[in-house]
Amino acid sequence: MNLDSLTQNSGEWLRAVGPEADIVISSRIRLARNLSSFPFTNRANTHQKAEIEQYLQGRLQKLDIDLQLDYFNLATITPLDRQLLVERQLVSRELANSEGPRGVAVGANEIVSVMINEEDHVRLQVIRSGFSMDEAWQEADRLDDKLEEKVPYAFSEELGYLTACPTNVGTGLRASVMLHLPALVLTKQIEKVFRALQKINLAVRGLYGEGSRASGDFYQISNQVTLGKSETTIINEIRDVIPQIIAYERQARQTLTRESRPLILDRVKRAFGVLKSAAMMTSEETMDLLSSVRLGVNLGLIDDINIVVVNQLFIHTQPAHLQKLLGRELDSEERNSERARFLRNRLSEMDSMN
Amino acid sequence: MQKCERCTSPATVHITEVLGEGKFEEHHVCEQCYPKYLHDSADLGQGAKALTSDSGGSELEEALFGQQECPDCGIKFVDFRNNHRLGCSRDYDVFRNELIPLLENIHGETRHVGKTPRRYPQTKQAEAEMLQLRQRIKRAVDREDYEEAARLRDQIKTQEDV
Ligand SMILES: [Zn+2]
Ligand SMILES: [Zn+2]
C-alpha cells in the first residue's frame, strides 16, 4: 500500500456496503493497550518511544494472521500525508500532531489499523462499513488475541487493561457508530435523541471537517464507561440503541417526504446545482450540501448520482485528499477554488455517464 | 477569521460538545491546541469533570500524600492532576487510594469484568523477569560494565523472541 494510491479509492468503511448503510456510515471498535515494561507514552523519552515502536512493529510483522499490515512511520512522512491518514480515520488527529517516534500499521481495505505511541502504546482499531458492530468487535478481539501472544500487555486482574488515562482503564474499549441524521436535524428532533442517549451514559459528538461545526449532519455515538462491564455488554448497549435511532431518522424522513416534499426536493436540487456550478467552495459548505444530496439520493428524489460517489466526495474534498489528488500543496483560498473545480468535474462526469 | 480560544492562531477545528438537556457548547481551537483540548475535555467526557472535581482529600492530605512519587516513572499524583495522564502502569498501585474514588466517579464501578489475556499468568512472570533484567542492565551500565550489559541485552532479545 502506498499513500499516493490511497486517494484513488476509499476505505471499506465509506463504500456503503454494510447493513443500514443509508444511515449508519460506519461501526468502529478501538482497543487501548500498553506494554508492561515501559512507561506510558507521555512519560517515555524519545529513546524509549523508539524502542516501543521497533518492538511493536516487529511483533506486528510476525503476527499469525492472514492480513498484510503496511507500516507508516508518522515521524518521517510529510504533514500532508499524516493529515491524509487522519481524514481516512486510520490515525487520530492527536497522534498525527504529536511528536517523536510513532506510526501506524494499516491492513488491506483499511479495515484494521494499529497506532503505535498514541496516548497508549497500542491503539488497535477496526472500522467497518454500516451497522456492523459485532463483526468489528470479533475482528478486533481476534487481532488483540494474536498480538497478545507476542506482547506482554499491562494488565491487572482487578482493573483490567491499564491505560494512561483512567477513563479508558478496564476493557480499554471504545465502541462507536457514525450516523448520518439529516432528517432528525431538519425536523429539529436531534436534541431529543441526544438527551435520551446522555441518560444512558453514551457520548454523542458531531463530526467536524476543516472549518466546520458538526457539519454534514454526521454524529458519532460511543460508550463512556470502560470499567466494570464486559466488552459484550458495552457493545450490546450501543448496538441496542442504534436501531431506535435509525427508526427515528426513517420516520423523520417519511414525515419530510409526506408533508414537505416540494421543500425537500428544492433543497436537494439546489444543493446539487450549487455543487455542480460554484466557483469557490469551503469544506464546510461542501459537507452541508453533500449531506442534502445524500438525503435526496436515499429518498429517491434524485438519481443523477449514487451513494457510493457521494460518500467518496465527502472524503475526496477534505483538504489533504484534495491536495494529494491535485498533486500539490494549496493554501486555503486555492483549496476553495480547486475544491469547487473538482466537484464540477466529478459531477459533470456523472452527467455524461447518464 | 475566528481566533483559537487558547492562543492567537486562526481556529481551524470547531467542536460542538453535546452537554445534554439540550445544551451545546461550541469550541474553536487551532490544530496545535486541538490535542491539548482533547486532553483537557473532549475524549474524557464525564471523566474530565470527575478528574478536575475534588476527588477526596483535604489540602493537608494533599500535602502529605500528593508528594508521593512512583518509583518507576517518577510522577507524583499532582502531576496526574495537572495533565490527566498517568506515567506508567504501576501508578495504579502507587496512587491506588486516590484513583479508586476517581474510577468510581468515572465508571460507577471499580472492578474489571471483561477480557483477560489468555497467557496472563505466564505474562506476569515474564514481565517480572524482564523488569529484573532491565534493572540489572542499568546497574551494569552504571558501573560501566558494558560487556555484562551487552550480555543481558542479548538475553532480553532471546526472551522477547519467544
Ligand atoms: Zn491555538
Ligand atoms: Zn509510575
Short mmCIF file of C-alpha atoms in Angstrom, two decimals, chain A residues 33 36-40 42-43 51 55 59 62 83 93-94 97 119 141 144-145 148-167 169-171 174 191 194-195 198 201 204-206 208-214 224-231, chain B residues 12-22 24 26 31 34-35 37-39 42-48 51 73-75 80 83-89 92 96 99-100 102-103 106-107 109-120 123-124 127 130-131 134 160-162:
data_model
loop_
_atom_site.label_atom_id
_atom_site.label_comp_id
_atom_site.label_asym_id
_atom_site.label_seq_id
_atom_site.Cartn_x
_atom_site.Cartn_y
_atom_site.Cartn_z
CA ARG A 33 -3.28 -1.46 25.26
CA SER A 36 4.01 -3.69 30.74
CA SER A 37 7.73 -2.95 30.72
CA PHE A 38 7.69 0.66 29.50
CA PRO A 39 6.33 3.92 30.92
CA PHE A 40 3.20 5.26 29.17
CA ASN A 42 3.54 10.69 27.66
CA ARG A 43 6.26 9.70 30.13
CA GLU A 51 12.24 1.08 21.38
CA TYR A 55 9.37 -3.71 19.36
CA ARG A 59 5.73 -8.14 16.51
CA LYS A 62 5.16 -11.56 12.63
CA GLN A 83 -3.38 14.63 7.52
CA ARG A 93 -5.56 13.74 14.98
CA GLU A 94 -3.81 13.55 18.32
CA ASN A 97 0.07 16.07 15.67
CA GLU A 119 -1.73 8.14 24.27
CA ASP A 141 -10.82 -9.31 19.60
CA ASP A 144 -5.90 -8.47 20.12
CA ASP A 145 -5.50 -12.18 20.98
CA GLU A 148 -1.20 -10.65 23.00
CA GLU A 149 0.53 -13.93 22.12
CA LYS A 150 3.62 -11.92 21.29
CA VAL A 151 3.36 -8.88 23.55
CA PRO A 152 3.02 -8.70 27.34
CA TYR A 153 0.27 -6.17 27.99
CA ALA A 154 -0.01 -4.10 31.16
CA PHE A 155 -2.91 -5.81 32.89
CA SER A 156 -4.22 -6.19 36.42
CA GLU A 157 -6.83 -8.69 37.49
CA GLU A 158 -8.61 -6.00 39.46
CA LEU A 159 -8.54 -3.11 36.99
CA GLY A 160 -8.09 -4.86 33.66
CA TYR A 161 -6.03 -3.31 30.89
CA LEU A 162 -4.07 -0.44 32.37
CA THR A 163 -4.18 2.76 30.34
CA ALA A 164 -2.54 6.17 30.51
CA CYS A 165 -5.89 7.78 31.23
CA PRO A 166 -8.19 6.25 33.87
CA THR A 167 -11.17 6.94 31.59
CA VAL A 169 -8.99 1.53 32.05
CA GLY A 170 -10.66 -1.90 32.26
CA THR A 171 -11.62 -3.08 28.79
CA ARG A 174 -14.33 2.42 22.80
CA GLU A 191 -31.61 17.17 20.59
CA PHE A 194 -29.06 13.35 22.30
CA ARG A 195 -30.82 13.76 25.62
CA GLN A 198 -26.91 11.01 27.50
CA ASN A 201 -24.23 7.22 29.51
CA VAL A 204 -22.56 11.96 21.19
CA ARG A 205 -20.25 14.12 19.17
CA GLY A 206 -20.63 15.97 15.92
CA TYR A 208 -16.17 18.09 12.07
CA GLY A 209 -14.22 18.81 8.97
CA GLU A 210 -11.88 21.69 8.39
CA GLY A 211 -13.55 24.91 9.50
CA SER A 212 -16.85 23.30 10.23
CA ARG A 213 -19.07 22.56 13.16
CA ALA A 214 -20.94 19.27 13.29
CA GLN A 224 -18.11 6.33 28.05
CA VAL A 225 -17.76 3.57 30.62
CA THR A 226 -14.91 1.10 30.15
CA LEU A 227 -14.61 -0.45 33.61
CA GLY A 228 -16.98 -2.82 35.36
CA LYS A 229 -18.74 -4.02 32.21
CA SER A 230 -17.70 -6.76 29.84
CA GLU A 231 -16.88 -5.96 26.23
CA THR B 12 -9.42 25.54 12.24
CA VAL B 13 -11.09 22.95 14.42
CA HIS B 14 -14.63 23.63 15.52
CA ILE B 15 -16.22 21.36 18.03
CA THR B 16 -19.76 21.11 19.22
CA GLU B 17 -19.88 19.39 22.58
CA VAL B 18 -23.24 17.92 23.42
CA LEU B 19 -23.82 18.53 27.09
CA GLY B 20 -27.29 17.08 27.40
CA GLU B 21 -30.51 18.77 28.48
CA GLY B 22 -30.48 20.39 25.04
CA PHE B 24 -24.47 22.62 23.43
CA GLU B 26 -19.03 25.49 20.94
CA GLU B 31 -4.55 22.46 15.05
CA TYR B 34 -6.54 20.70 19.48
CA PRO B 35 -4.63 17.78 21.06
CA TYR B 37 -8.15 20.48 24.05
CA LEU B 38 -8.81 16.76 23.74
CA HIS B 39 -6.67 16.08 26.76
CA ALA B 42 -13.41 16.12 24.94
CA ASP B 43 -12.39 12.47 24.95
CA LEU B 44 -12.66 12.42 28.68
CA GLY B 45 -16.35 13.27 28.54
CA GLN B 46 -17.75 12.93 32.01
CA GLY B 47 -14.35 11.82 33.17
CA ALA B 48 -12.99 15.30 32.66
CA LEU B 51 -10.88 14.48 37.08
CA CYS B 73 8.21 6.60 36.35
CA GLY B 74 8.72 9.34 38.93
CA ILE B 75 5.37 11.12 38.68
CA PHE B 80 -1.53 13.42 37.18
CA ASN B 83 -2.07 16.66 32.85
CA HIS B 84 -4.65 13.92 33.39
CA ARG B 85 -2.26 11.18 32.30
CA LEU B 86 -0.56 8.58 34.43
CA GLY B 87 3.13 7.88 33.91
CA CYS B 88 3.21 4.08 33.99
CA SER B 89 1.07 1.07 34.79
CA TYR B 92 -2.47 2.31 39.56
CA ARG B 96 -4.47 3.45 44.45
CA LEU B 99 -7.51 6.58 41.99
CA ILE B 100 -10.20 4.23 43.26
CA LEU B 102 -11.91 8.62 40.85
CA LEU B 103 -12.65 5.40 38.95
CA ILE B 106 -15.96 7.98 36.09
CA HIS B 107 -17.22 4.43 35.60
CA GLU B 109 -17.51 0.61 39.11
CA THR B 110 -14.05 -0.28 40.34
CA ARG B 111 -13.63 -3.84 39.16
CA HIS B 112 -12.76 -5.18 35.74
CA VAL B 113 -15.10 -7.89 34.48
CA GLY B 114 -14.04 -8.04 30.83
CA LYS B 115 -11.48 -9.90 28.82
CA THR B 116 -8.32 -11.32 30.40
CA PRO B 117 -5.20 -12.01 28.37
CA ARG B 118 -5.11 -15.75 27.82
CA ARG B 119 -1.49 -16.12 28.79
CA TYR B 120 -1.83 -13.76 31.73
CA THR B 123 2.98 -12.87 31.22
CA LYS B 124 3.19 -11.78 34.80
CA GLU B 127 7.18 -9.35 33.00
CA MET B 130 12.07 -8.64 32.15
CA LEU B 131 11.90 -5.83 34.68
CA ARG B 134 16.33 -4.18 32.67
CA GLU B 160 11.40 -11.38 23.64
CA ASP B 161 11.63 -13.52 20.54
CA VAL B 162 9.96 -16.47 22.23
#
